[in-house]
Amino acid sequence: MHKMPRLWLDYCQFLMDQGRVTHTRRTFDRALRALPITQHSRIWPLYLRFLRSHPLPETAVRGYRRFLKLSPESAEEYIEYLKSSDRLDEAAQRLATVVNDERFVSKAGKSNYQLWHELCDLISQNPDKVQSLNVDAIIRGGLTRFTDQLGKLWCSLADYYIRSGHFEKARDVYEEAIRTVMTVRDFTQVFDSYAQFEESMIAAKMETASELGREEEDDVDLELRLARFEQLINRRPLLLNSVLLRQNPHHVHEWHKRVALHQGRPREIINTYTEAVQTVDPFKATGKPHTLWVAFAKFYEDNGQLDDARIILEKATKVNFKQVDDLASVWCQCGELELRHENYDEALRLLRKATALPARRAEYFDSSEPVQNRVYKSLKVWSMLADLEESLGTFQSTKAVYDRILDLRIATPQIVINYAMFLEEHKYFEESFKAYERGISLFKWPNVSDIWSTYLTKFIARYGGRKLERARDLFEQALDGCPPKYAKTLYLLYAQLEEEWGLARHAMAVYDRATRAVEPAQQYDMFNIYIKRAAEIYGVTHTRGIYQKAIEVLSDEHAREMCLRFADMECKLGEIDRARAIYSFCSQICDPRTTGAFWQTWKDFEVRHGNEDTIREMLRIRRSVQATYNTQVNFMASQMLKVSGSATGTVSDLAPGQSGMDDMKLLEQRAEQLAAEAERDQPPRAQSKILFVRSDASREELAELAQQANPEEIQLGEEEDEDEMDLEPNEVRLEQQSVPAAVFGSLKED
């Protein structure tokens, strides 16, 4: 039965309980020899537990080595035992073997980096116990392998040398690290560790000096260490900037920050600028690379070295920038440099050179051509040249520059206006108008808006009514194709021209066209202007047609206001019936629940100018309009959405518990509710004697019924005779007289 593993396990457990170490170990060996290899996995766990239970490291090591031949994936367990038994050298060797084995899979789920990090910690923290491995080579191998964790690995390498007592070597490692790391996180880890190392060295030196007494040599060494630590702290911004530049050497803003860090050290500033302009590739640059050249030249200029500044800018004009605007900015800086030192002729010469036609012309946006062949179309350079020519040149040279800008088709509306104003200042009025015409031909709406406004204003100011037909042609040309957004200004200008120099009916026609041409949001203002001007020119009665058209065209809100103004005007003219008809028409767009002001205005009107019948008619119209709004589906839906507080909801949202019900049924239910609410809001009507025709009721009963039906109705006093008040509506007073006896003749009885 020696092939039975259960017997061996029980036997070995019995011997372990006996405490006979040698006999137990030999029994485990006999069991392994007797059992087939497929059953060794049942013996080894108990065997390893036996080896760990006794302080016999040599025996345990030999047993683990045999076990790893059967199960190499259990190397981590062996490494942990070696660490616990203080056999760190062999543990480091085994861990290095595991890290280098790409097929190894950790039972604890550790990644290759985690194992590597354990190895680094083990060999760096125990330099005196790990002798068989080249620690420097292992950690530097990790630096090339795990580039995202450089900070920790550099700190581990420096920690190894610190614990080994090689402080200068550790300092060299820190310096190398802060000059090679690529991320701010790694730099922060290394720098903090470096600063802590220097601080601890100073503290240790001071403690040693206080214990053993100070000597002159110790003071010098301490001062040196303090100076080194202070320099490290002062270098931190510069070192951090170096890290960012290693990440992106074409970052223009970081180069400017680096120059600012060297403030007060001219040689370092010059070296930094030189390195920057040599390093930054304009096609890869982040930011505007020309600013480096400009700042470099400005530095020389500020220090009185104008020739060096000119040399720098001249070199900058030959750099192949990515954008034409960069080269144009350099040329402008060349001109401004000369202007600051009052070399006006040189500034003009430089800008004329910049705008000269190249040997090979190219389109402005043709990226296949160098920027030097495209800068002649840069508006920035041309604008500065035009300004200089206006200030320093002659009229002809300035005119030639502006004409050249227009010929190259690079002008902006502002350039056109400046050109025309320049010609106007020199009394060349027709030339200025031609400049406006050329500008108009270059642009379309809406860019041409400012040109037209300035052109028409200047033309009217110049000629007034002397060239009226030409001015009209200009206005018609401007209004042809004009978007509604910009039409109002031109129409008002056109109408003003007709009012001052033309015919009034032409002005009215222009206003009428304007009310149709402007945007809907501007129509109300346009109608107000139209009505005001028509009233001033033709009188108030001429505005009736304008009011009617405005009411037809405008939105309900503005049409309602127009109706009120129209009715008020008719009242002032004494046309009461017209005003009442206007109120009646306007009432169809006035919901009594939301436009109470209109109905109050109409009511006040009837109180002043109406009678009982007209007030009754107004109240009847009000009820009919309210009923109309109560049965309009669109209005009801909008009201229900407003009540529900959700402008984006649907009709289904109004009845959450009736999701299956048809939307139309919901609207009908809501309509019935609104109608019922309106009925409740109305005053109670008479329950009897509803008179469709004149009945036998007395006048007092009619008045009482009318008062019950309309509690808000104003009772108008009528001066009538009391006797007439007692009469029936159709009653006629008859007089009785006696019939003469001759009428009856012989028929009369005695």
XYZ file of C-alpha atoms in Angstrom:
750
model
C 0.000 0.000 0.000
C 2.999 2.298 -0.423
C 1.297 3.829 -3.476
C -1.486 5.288 -1.375
C -0.913 9.105 -0.752
C -3.504 9.165 2.023
C -1.441 6.756 4.132
C 1.721 8.770 3.597
C -0.052 12.020 4.530
C -1.423 10.516 7.747
C 1.943 8.977 8.579
C 3.822 12.255 7.968
C 1.283 14.206 10.007
C 1.731 11.722 12.846
C 5.499 12.162 12.717
C 5.162 15.978 12.660
C 3.084 15.753 15.808
C 5.840 13.573 17.343
C 8.381 16.396 16.704
C 11.015 14.054 15.205
C 12.446 16.389 12.558
C 15.026 14.166 10.814
C 12.813 11.078 10.744
C 9.907 13.188 9.439
C 12.032 14.738 6.672
C 13.264 11.308 5.570
C 9.703 9.995 5.574
C 8.588 12.872 3.309
C 11.459 12.001 0.956
C 10.440 8.305 0.954
C 6.854 9.335 0.164
C 7.973 11.470 -2.790
C 10.093 8.585 -4.099
C 7.301 6.043 -3.675
C 4.439 8.055 -5.172
C 4.127 8.889 -8.862
C 4.885 12.497 -9.823
C 1.244 13.195 -10.545
C 0.501 12.778 -6.823
C 3.405 14.865 -5.508
C 1.173 17.935 -5.420
C -0.674 16.321 -2.493
C 2.496 15.802 -0.478
C 4.309 19.122 -1.031
C 1.907 21.473 0.819
C 2.315 19.458 4.012
C 6.033 19.113 3.404
C 6.482 22.894 2.991
C 4.421 23.551 6.093
C 6.740 21.190 7.963
C 9.837 22.999 6.623
C 8.517 26.436 7.633
C 7.534 25.253 11.091
C 11.153 24.701 12.200
C 14.019 27.255 12.286
C 16.121 25.300 9.800
C 16.593 27.708 6.875
C 19.148 25.574 5.047
C 16.832 22.566 5.067
C 13.901 24.732 3.976
C 15.903 26.307 1.155
C 16.911 22.919 -0.198
C 13.324 21.721 0.033
C 11.971 24.812 -1.758
C 14.535 24.410 -4.537
C 13.305 20.848 -5.120
C 9.681 22.069 -5.016
C 10.312 24.812 -7.630
C 11.480 22.181 -10.109
C 8.001 20.702 -9.894
C 6.094 24.012 -9.642
C 8.138 26.991 -10.924
C 5.045 29.263 -10.781
C 5.312 29.157 -6.953
C 8.509 31.215 -6.970
C 6.799 34.084 -5.145
C 6.161 31.878 -2.139
C 9.849 30.928 -2.036
C 10.863 34.600 -2.360
C 8.643 35.565 0.562
C 10.259 32.803 2.667
C 13.735 34.014 1.753
C 12.800 37.574 2.777
C 11.450 36.326 6.082
C 14.625 34.293 6.725
C 16.859 37.273 5.809
C 18.390 35.559 2.769
C 17.946 38.716 0.665
C 20.698 37.997 -1.840
C 19.082 34.800 -3.080
C 15.656 36.469 -2.880
C 16.886 39.255 -5.173
C 18.313 36.676 -7.585
C 15.061 34.716 -7.699
C 13.049 37.952 -8.112
C 15.316 39.092 -10.948
C 14.795 35.713 -12.646
C 11.032 36.085 -12.317
C 11.047 39.629 -13.700
C 13.075 38.616 -16.733
C 10.811 35.641 -17.478
C 8.126 36.975 -19.784
C 6.070 33.763 -19.462
C 5.825 34.000 -15.685
C 2.314 34.550 -14.333
C 1.972 35.712 -10.750
C -0.352 33.691 -8.532
C -1.032 36.856 -6.513
C -2.077 38.728 -9.662
C 0.893 41.090 -9.642
C 1.970 42.761 -12.857
C 5.492 42.692 -14.199
C 5.946 46.314 -13.126
C 4.884 45.513 -9.552
C 7.434 42.689 -9.393
C 10.060 45.020 -10.825
C 9.196 47.640 -8.249
C 9.587 45.046 -5.466
C 12.991 44.110 -6.854
C 14.082 47.768 -6.946
C 12.942 48.322 -3.371
C 14.697 45.139 -2.228
C 18.066 45.847 -3.816
C 18.049 49.615 -3.157
C 17.102 49.334 0.513
C 19.537 46.506 1.287
C 22.766 47.322 -0.572
C 24.942 45.577 2.023
C 23.043 42.268 1.826
C 22.598 42.050 -1.952
C 26.046 41.467 -3.433
C 25.494 39.225 -6.417
C 23.494 41.644 -8.602
C 24.515 44.768 -10.496
C 21.987 47.149 -9.002
C 22.839 50.112 -11.224
C 22.411 48.070 -14.395
C 19.125 46.533 -13.220
C 17.489 49.865 -12.325
C 18.741 51.595 -15.482
C 17.296 48.719 -17.457
C 13.981 49.473 -15.779
C 14.289 53.135 -16.813
C 14.235 52.144 -20.466
C 11.553 49.534 -19.911
C 9.014 51.435 -17.774
C 9.099 54.981 -19.153
C 5.899 55.992 -17.343
C 7.423 55.404 -13.884
C 10.784 57.088 -14.246
C 10.447 59.117 -11.050
C 10.201 56.117 -8.721
C 13.021 54.235 -10.462
C 15.403 57.219 -10.342
C 14.623 57.662 -6.651
C 15.302 53.952 -6.059
C 18.685 54.192 -7.768
C 19.650 57.285 -5.761
C 18.399 55.613 -2.576
C 20.682 52.637 -3.295
C 23.763 54.885 -3.472
C 22.681 56.837 -0.376
C 22.334 53.662 1.660
C 25.668 52.477 0.268
C 27.316 55.687 1.500
C 28.126 57.015 -1.982
C 26.572 60.456 -1.482
C 28.266 62.177 -4.396
C 27.191 59.366 -6.688
C 23.627 59.776 -5.398
C 23.796 63.515 -6.106
C 24.949 62.766 -9.660
C 22.009 60.412 -10.098
C 19.574 63.113 -8.935
C 21.109 65.685 -11.285
C 20.912 63.254 -14.173
C 17.296 62.481 -13.317
C 16.043 66.077 -13.215
C 17.735 66.702 -16.552
C 16.164 63.693 -18.279
C 12.626 63.201 -16.894
C 9.852 64.139 -19.305
C 6.833 64.703 -17.087
C 6.074 67.143 -14.297
C 4.983 64.301 -12.018
C 8.323 62.490 -12.337
C 10.193 65.766 -11.914
C 8.257 66.551 -8.728
C 9.062 63.126 -7.259
C 12.770 63.376 -8.081
C 13.133 67.016 -6.996
C 11.354 66.464 -3.671
C 13.551 63.446 -2.984
C 16.664 65.406 -4.001
C 15.769 68.335 -1.741
C 15.036 65.986 1.150
C 18.425 64.311 0.614
C 20.290 67.642 0.688
C 18.371 68.779 3.741
C 19.104 65.536 5.601
C 22.797 65.841 4.701
C 22.914 69.364 6.137
C 21.091 68.256 9.286
C 23.478 65.320 9.749
C 26.508 67.559 9.240
C 25.247 70.093 11.783
C 24.484 67.342 14.298
C 27.949 65.852 13.860
C 29.577 69.269 14.246
C 27.630 69.968 17.433
C 28.674 66.645 18.951
C 32.354 66.673 17.990
C 32.959 70.409 17.999
C 33.285 72.713 15.035
C 36.396 73.093 12.973
C 37.196 75.477 10.174
C 37.031 72.708 7.596
C 33.593 71.641 8.844
C 32.299 75.213 8.591
C 33.466 75.443 4.991
C 31.844 72.128 4.160
C 28.594 73.206 5.838
C 28.550 76.520 3.967
C 29.116 74.629 0.729
C 26.214 72.300 1.430
C 23.915 75.203 2.363
C 24.866 77.066 -0.809
C 24.240 73.929 -2.854
C 20.805 73.451 -1.265
C 19.866 77.110 -1.815
C 20.948 76.915 -5.434
C 18.817 73.796 -5.903
C 15.731 75.575 -4.580
C 16.400 78.617 -6.778
C 16.873 76.419 -9.828
C 13.503 74.726 -9.485
C 11.463 77.026 -11.849
C 14.185 76.771 -14.487
C 14.397 72.990 -14.148
C 10.623 72.682 -14.369
C 10.635 74.839 -17.501
C 13.260 72.523 -18.961
C 10.939 69.562 -18.362
C 8.116 71.276 -20.236
C 10.437 72.158 -23.115
C 11.610 68.549 -23.292
C 7.991 67.585 -23.689
C 7.479 70.079 -26.503
C 10.596 71.968 -27.648
C 8.414 73.989 -30.080
C 6.308 75.628 -27.363
C 6.858 79.352 -27.897
C 5.250 80.501 -24.653
C 7.542 78.283 -22.551
C 10.597 79.817 -24.257
C 9.337 83.278 -23.313
C 8.872 82.093 -19.723
C 12.427 80.737 -19.749
C 13.740 84.128 -20.839
C 11.797 85.768 -18.016
C 13.442 83.374 -15.535
C 16.858 84.653 -16.654
C 15.895 88.254 -15.937
C 18.949 90.320 -15.104
C 21.431 87.979 -16.807
C 21.938 89.284 -20.372
C 24.277 86.521 -21.499
C 21.830 83.819 -20.438
C 18.971 85.686 -22.155
C 20.910 85.905 -25.432
C 21.810 82.221 -25.237
C 18.188 81.308 -24.538
C 16.855 83.372 -27.453
C 19.504 81.901 -29.748
C 18.635 78.374 -28.701
C 14.917 79.125 -29.060
C 15.045 80.458 -32.633
C 17.265 77.552 -33.637
C 15.086 74.930 -31.958
C 11.537 76.020 -32.743
C 10.214 74.700 -36.044
C 7.611 77.196 -37.375
C 5.523 74.354 -38.831
C 5.393 72.507 -35.478
C 5.304 75.509 -33.194
C 2.669 75.987 -30.508
C 2.033 79.715 -30.500
C 3.446 82.380 -32.800
C 7.109 81.732 -33.568
C 7.751 85.222 -34.925
C 7.340 86.640 -31.409
C 10.671 85.018 -30.450
C 12.484 86.939 -33.186
C 10.673 90.169 -32.329
C 11.416 89.817 -28.605
C 15.057 88.993 -29.401
C 15.398 92.178 -31.459
C 13.559 94.190 -28.810
C 16.074 92.984 -26.205
C 18.963 94.318 -28.288
C 17.073 97.557 -28.949
C 16.404 98.102 -25.241
C 20.106 97.736 -24.607
C 21.017 100.289 -27.292
C 22.331 97.790 -29.889
C 20.244 98.901 -32.885
C 22.497 97.295 -35.485
C 22.171 93.902 -33.806
C 18.389 94.355 -33.588
C 18.244 95.139 -37.339
C 20.329 92.042 -38.077
C 17.972 89.861 -36.035
C 14.876 91.227 -37.802
C 16.530 90.891 -41.203
C 17.249 87.231 -40.455
C 13.645 86.820 -39.325
C 12.334 88.033 -42.701
C 14.115 85.088 -44.340
C 12.608 82.432 -42.050
C 10.095 80.140 -43.728
C 7.137 80.716 -41.409
C 3.986 78.663 -41.619
C 1.638 81.650 -41.787
C 1.981 84.764 -43.936
C 0.779 86.818 -40.969
C 3.933 85.879 -39.026
C 6.214 87.289 -41.722
C 3.985 90.345 -42.107
C 4.296 91.005 -38.375
C 8.092 90.833 -38.658
C 8.088 93.412 -41.481
C 5.804 95.678 -39.458
C 8.166 95.402 -36.488
C 11.024 96.399 -38.777
C 9.133 99.533 -39.722
C 8.150 100.322 -36.143
C 11.765 99.910 -35.024
C 12.835 102.601 -37.467
C 9.898 104.827 -36.549
C 10.770 104.637 -32.847
C 14.192 106.037 -33.714
C 12.808 108.601 -36.207
C 14.268 106.943 -39.310
C 11.153 107.657 -41.351
C 12.667 107.228 -44.788
C 14.142 103.873 -43.791
C 10.762 102.739 -42.469
C 9.100 103.654 -45.758
C 11.840 101.874 -47.701
C 11.438 98.674 -45.663
C 7.671 98.543 -46.076
C 7.894 99.292 -49.806
C 10.398 96.469 -50.051
C 8.022 94.163 -48.195
C 5.114 94.973 -50.533
C 7.138 94.791 -53.734
C 6.069 92.154 -56.222
C 8.179 88.976 -55.887
C 9.827 87.292 -58.820
C 7.269 84.521 -58.587
C 3.749 85.489 -57.611
C 1.594 83.172 -55.533
C -1.856 83.166 -54.016
C -2.146 84.249 -50.404
C -3.424 80.873 -49.168
C -1.205 78.686 -51.355
C 0.685 76.760 -48.669
C 2.964 75.105 -51.227
C 4.734 78.424 -51.813
C 7.049 80.037 -49.224
C 5.603 82.955 -47.323
C 8.154 85.329 -48.855
C 6.327 84.963 -52.194
C 2.936 85.594 -50.620
C 3.588 88.476 -48.225
C 2.958 91.070 -50.947
C -0.766 90.326 -50.463
C -0.726 90.849 -46.712
C -3.175 93.568 -45.690
C -1.297 94.172 -42.437
C 1.816 95.401 -44.266
C -0.198 97.386 -46.796
C -2.228 99.081 -44.031
C 0.899 100.198 -42.231
C 2.405 101.434 -45.501
C -0.770 103.403 -46.236
C -0.647 105.025 -42.799
C 2.997 105.991 -43.300
C 2.311 107.362 -46.758
C -0.528 109.498 -45.413
C 1.732 110.855 -42.692
C 5.060 111.096 -44.516
C 4.481 110.664 -48.239
C 2.839 112.738 -50.947
C -0.744 112.686 -52.152
C 0.162 110.791 -55.291
C 2.189 108.136 -53.467
C -0.607 107.593 -50.933
C -3.213 107.362 -53.700
C -1.030 104.861 -55.517
C -0.817 102.676 -52.393
C -4.596 102.652 -51.923
C -5.155 101.949 -55.602
C -2.716 99.067 -55.391
C -4.602 97.644 -52.402
C -7.852 97.774 -54.358
C -6.217 96.231 -57.421
C -4.935 93.312 -55.342
C -8.504 92.855 -54.013
C -7.296 92.638 -50.418
C -9.082 95.730 -49.131
C -11.569 95.723 -46.284
C -14.580 98.050 -46.002
C -12.603 100.149 -43.527
C -9.740 100.524 -46.027
C -12.201 101.706 -48.678
C -13.742 104.245 -46.311
C -10.289 105.465 -45.241
C -9.282 105.918 -48.891
C -12.429 107.883 -49.665
C -12.025 110.066 -46.582
C -8.420 110.738 -47.541
C -9.501 111.895 -51.005
C -12.270 114.003 -49.496
C -9.821 115.731 -47.160
C -7.826 116.777 -50.204
C -10.981 118.086 -51.972
C -11.098 115.269 -54.526
C -14.793 114.617 -54.049
C -15.557 112.785 -57.276
C -12.462 110.650 -56.783
C -13.697 109.750 -53.321
C -17.063 108.737 -54.788
C -15.243 106.570 -57.324
C -13.386 104.937 -54.434
C -16.722 104.140 -52.816
C -17.939 102.647 -56.102
C -14.837 100.472 -56.368
C -15.315 99.282 -52.817
C -18.969 98.457 -53.482
C -17.950 96.339 -56.461
C -15.571 94.349 -54.243
C -18.039 93.374 -51.528
C -21.499 91.955 -51.131
C -24.059 92.301 -48.411
C -23.718 92.509 -45.441
C -20.048 93.587 -45.700
C -20.914 96.451 -48.015
C -23.371 97.965 -45.528
C -20.938 100.463 -43.979
C -19.654 101.545 -47.387
C -23.160 102.284 -48.662
C -24.141 104.181 -45.511
C -21.018 106.353 -45.602
C -21.232 106.847 -49.381
C -24.861 107.970 -49.377
C -24.377 110.243 -46.368
C -21.364 111.938 -47.951
C -23.096 112.257 -51.330
C -26.160 113.935 -49.831
C -24.016 116.211 -47.697
C -22.016 117.204 -50.789
C -24.725 117.729 -53.402
C -27.996 117.951 -51.462
C -30.758 118.340 -54.040
C -28.554 119.446 -56.938
C -28.137 115.903 -58.244
C -31.380 114.405 -57.056
C -31.800 111.864 -59.840
C -28.285 110.561 -59.319
C -28.916 110.261 -55.597
C -32.155 108.369 -56.294
C -30.293 105.998 -58.598
C -27.718 105.396 -55.868
C -30.417 104.611 -53.321
C -32.190 102.249 -55.694
C -28.886 100.536 -56.422
C -28.163 100.198 -52.704
C -31.620 98.847 -51.910
C -31.431 96.293 -54.716
C -30.585 93.047 -52.953
C -30.305 94.690 -49.536
C -31.142 92.228 -46.700
C -34.086 93.243 -44.500
C -31.735 93.547 -41.511
C -29.926 96.544 -43.042
C -32.783 98.093 -45.037
C -34.206 100.368 -42.336
C -31.258 102.779 -42.220
C -31.127 103.159 -45.998
C -34.887 103.704 -46.341
C -34.883 106.363 -43.639
C -31.987 108.102 -45.359
C -33.794 107.847 -48.696
C -37.033 109.244 -47.254
C -35.170 112.091 -45.594
C -33.653 112.972 -48.968
C -37.084 113.063 -50.593
C -38.562 115.134 -47.767
C -35.819 117.751 -47.889
C -35.120 117.939 -51.622
C -37.717 115.856 -53.436
C -41.458 115.336 -53.442
C -43.597 114.470 -50.450
C -45.444 111.726 -52.334
C -42.088 110.178 -53.197
C -41.177 110.237 -49.517
C -44.490 108.534 -48.642
C -43.824 105.912 -51.292
C -40.398 105.259 -49.781
C -41.905 104.873 -46.321
C -44.505 102.522 -47.734
C -41.791 100.386 -49.358
C -39.823 100.427 -46.115
C -42.707 98.917 -44.142
C -42.586 95.898 -46.463
C -38.810 95.599 -46.794
C -37.623 95.676 -43.198
C -37.551 92.743 -40.784
C -40.825 91.847 -39.018
C -39.325 92.977 -35.711
C -38.698 96.452 -37.198
C -42.029 96.864 -38.976
C -43.776 98.361 -35.951
C -41.130 101.078 -35.561
C -41.238 101.715 -39.292
C -45.023 102.161 -39.274
C -44.730 104.579 -36.340
C -42.260 106.701 -38.299
C -44.451 106.471 -41.414
C -47.564 107.597 -39.500
C -45.742 110.452 -37.806
C -44.282 111.801 -41.052
C -47.590 111.424 -42.924
C -49.435 113.303 -40.181
C -46.888 116.126 -40.289
C -46.929 116.420 -44.087
C -50.520 115.593 -45.131
C -52.462 115.787 -41.925
C -53.950 113.308 -39.513
C -56.702 112.087 -41.843
C -54.117 110.794 -44.310
C -52.918 108.263 -41.751
C -56.124 106.198 -41.834
C -54.952 104.030 -44.699
C -51.568 103.593 -43.025
C -53.245 102.469 -39.803
C -55.383 99.966 -41.685
C -52.383 98.513 -43.481
C -50.380 98.331 -40.241
C -53.203 96.455 -38.514
C -53.287 93.933 -41.374
C -49.517 93.392 -41.470
C -48.332 93.541 -37.872
C -48.482 90.810 -35.263
C -51.440 90.639 -32.882
C -49.668 92.462 -30.071
C -48.562 95.376 -32.224
C -51.807 95.368 -34.220
C -53.733 95.702 -30.936
C -51.688 98.774 -30.020
C -52.197 100.222 -33.484
C -55.957 99.729 -33.154
C -56.009 101.584 -29.851
C -54.053 104.485 -31.334
C -56.242 104.477 -34.452
C -59.417 104.527 -32.374
C -58.053 107.281 -30.154
C -57.281 109.364 -33.241
C -60.827 108.885 -34.569
C -62.224 109.927 -31.199
C -60.211 113.122 -31.311
C -61.562 113.755 -34.801
C -65.131 113.190 -33.546
C -65.639 110.014 -35.576
C -67.272 107.992 -32.793
C -68.787 105.356 -35.086
C -65.421 104.788 -36.770
C -63.733 104.403 -33.403
C -66.409 101.914 -32.268
C -65.947 99.890 -35.449
C -62.196 99.790 -34.846
C -62.708 98.569 -31.295
C -65.104 95.921 -32.561
C -62.614 94.747 -35.159
C -59.731 94.661 -32.683
C -61.763 92.696 -30.162
C -61.442 89.576 -32.312
C -57.721 89.330 -31.426
C -58.105 90.237 -27.758
C -58.701 87.426 -25.306
C -60.509 88.956 -22.293
C -58.433 86.869 -19.891
C -55.078 88.184 -21.109
C -55.862 91.617 -22.597
C -57.905 93.250 -19.900
C -56.448 96.677 -20.684
C -58.063 96.720 -24.160
C -61.514 95.872 -22.834
C -61.183 98.458 -20.090
C -60.252 101.065 -22.711
C -63.289 100.137 -24.825
C -65.507 100.252 -21.748
C -64.259 103.735 -20.846
C -64.908 104.797 -24.437
C -68.512 103.571 -24.309
C -69.052 105.260 -20.958
C -68.002 108.581 -22.471
C -69.573 108.295 -25.908
C -72.080 105.402 -25.921
C -75.409 104.411 -24.445
C -77.058 101.394 -22.929
C -77.368 99.555 -26.235
C -73.736 100.064 -27.214
C -72.558 98.813 -23.832
C -74.766 95.769 -24.205
C -73.274 95.141 -27.620
C -69.754 95.440 -26.219
C -70.532 92.921 -23.485
C -72.079 90.558 -26.024
C -68.969 90.759 -28.187
C -66.795 90.138 -25.165
C -68.698 86.970 -24.285
C -68.551 85.679 -27.841
C -64.808 86.348 -28.107
C -64.186 84.572 -24.806
C -66.212 81.590 -25.986
C -64.221 81.548 -29.208
C -60.927 81.420 -27.341
C -62.276 78.722 -25.035
C -62.938 76.391 -27.980
C -59.752 76.966 -29.958
C -57.605 73.867 -29.681
C -54.303 75.640 -30.235
C -55.073 78.240 -27.619
C -56.224 75.606 -25.157
C -53.124 73.514 -25.695
C -50.835 76.504 -25.123
C -52.766 77.448 -21.987
C -52.566 73.905 -20.642
C -48.830 73.734 -21.335
C -48.379 77.045 -19.582
C -50.305 75.771 -16.579
C -48.318 72.534 -16.464
C -45.084 74.566 -16.352
C -43.417 72.595 -19.142
C -43.047 74.418 -22.400
C -41.646 71.308 -24.082
C -44.377 68.879 -22.933
C -47.093 67.272 -25.046
C -50.818 66.973 -24.531
C -50.261 63.557 -22.989
C -48.209 65.185 -20.231
C -51.289 67.036 -19.013
C -53.001 63.825 -17.778
C -50.345 61.525 -16.332
C -52.867 58.963 -15.159
C -54.565 58.691 -18.563
C -51.659 57.871 -20.808
C -53.783 55.564 -22.914
C -56.453 58.179 -23.655
C -56.507 59.890 -27.026
C -55.042 63.401 -27.080
C -58.142 64.830 -28.707
C -60.325 63.515 -25.890
C -58.043 65.202 -23.387
C -58.441 68.486 -25.249
C -62.216 68.104 -25.274
C -62.263 67.426 -21.541
C -60.069 70.443 -20.940
C -62.371 72.543 -23.140
C -65.366 71.544 -21.048
C -63.478 72.472 -17.872
C -62.516 75.881 -19.267
C -66.088 76.504 -20.454
C -67.409 75.586 -17.009
C -64.906 77.925 -15.360
C -65.918 80.728 -17.723
C -69.581 80.081 -16.922
C -68.863 80.302 -13.205
C -66.917 83.506 -13.675
C -69.849 85.164 -15.432
C -72.538 86.868 -13.299
C -75.776 84.940 -12.804
C -78.388 85.575 -15.459
C -82.139 85.943 -14.959
C -83.804 82.586 -14.552
C -87.085 83.676 -16.110
C -88.513 86.129 -18.586
C -85.687 85.875 -21.141
C -87.056 88.372 -23.638
C -86.291 87.708 -27.276
C -89.097 90.103 -28.358
C -90.893 92.886 -26.596
C -93.369 91.365 -24.116
C -95.941 92.765 -21.756
C -93.308 93.382 -19.087
C -93.075 96.874 -17.746
C -90.085 99.179 -18.232
C -89.097 98.692 -14.587
C -88.929 94.932 -15.081
C -86.752 95.393 -18.183
C -84.348 97.601 -16.287
C -84.261 95.109 -13.410
C -83.475 92.226 -15.782
C -80.762 94.217 -17.514
C -79.237 95.043 -14.143
C -79.277 91.369 -13.142
C -77.706 90.258 -16.426
C -74.940 92.864 -16.421
C -73.824 93.931 -12.959
C -70.957 95.969 -14.422
C -73.251 97.916 -16.742
C -73.304 101.649 -16.107
C -76.817 103.025 -15.646
C -77.220 106.136 -17.754
C -79.761 108.566 -16.310
C -82.504 109.695 -18.681
C -84.624 112.717 -17.904
C -88.076 111.548 -18.650
C -91.368 112.576 -17.332
C -92.717 110.413 -14.575
C -95.967 110.021 -16.432
C -94.135 108.611 -19.452
C -92.301 106.133 -17.210
C -95.680 104.643 -16.220
C -96.718 104.030 -19.806
C -96.485 100.803 -21.666
C -94.081 100.884 -24.607
C -96.928 100.878 -27.220
C -99.678 102.532 -25.104
C -101.462 105.598 -26.630
C -103.504 108.054 -24.520
C -107.136 108.441 -25.818
C -109.711 111.106 -24.925
C -113.421 110.089 -24.353
C -116.255 112.284 -25.701
C -120.073 111.863 -25.732
C -121.733 110.789 -29.013
C -124.350 113.307 -30.319
C -127.975 112.068 -30.149
C -128.557 112.815 -33.810
C -126.239 110.001 -34.671
C -128.643 107.384 -33.348
C -131.788 108.854 -35.034
C -134.901 106.788 -34.459
C -132.905 104.099 -32.736
C -132.617 106.127 -29.611
C -134.869 104.901 -26.900
C -136.870 107.170 -24.770
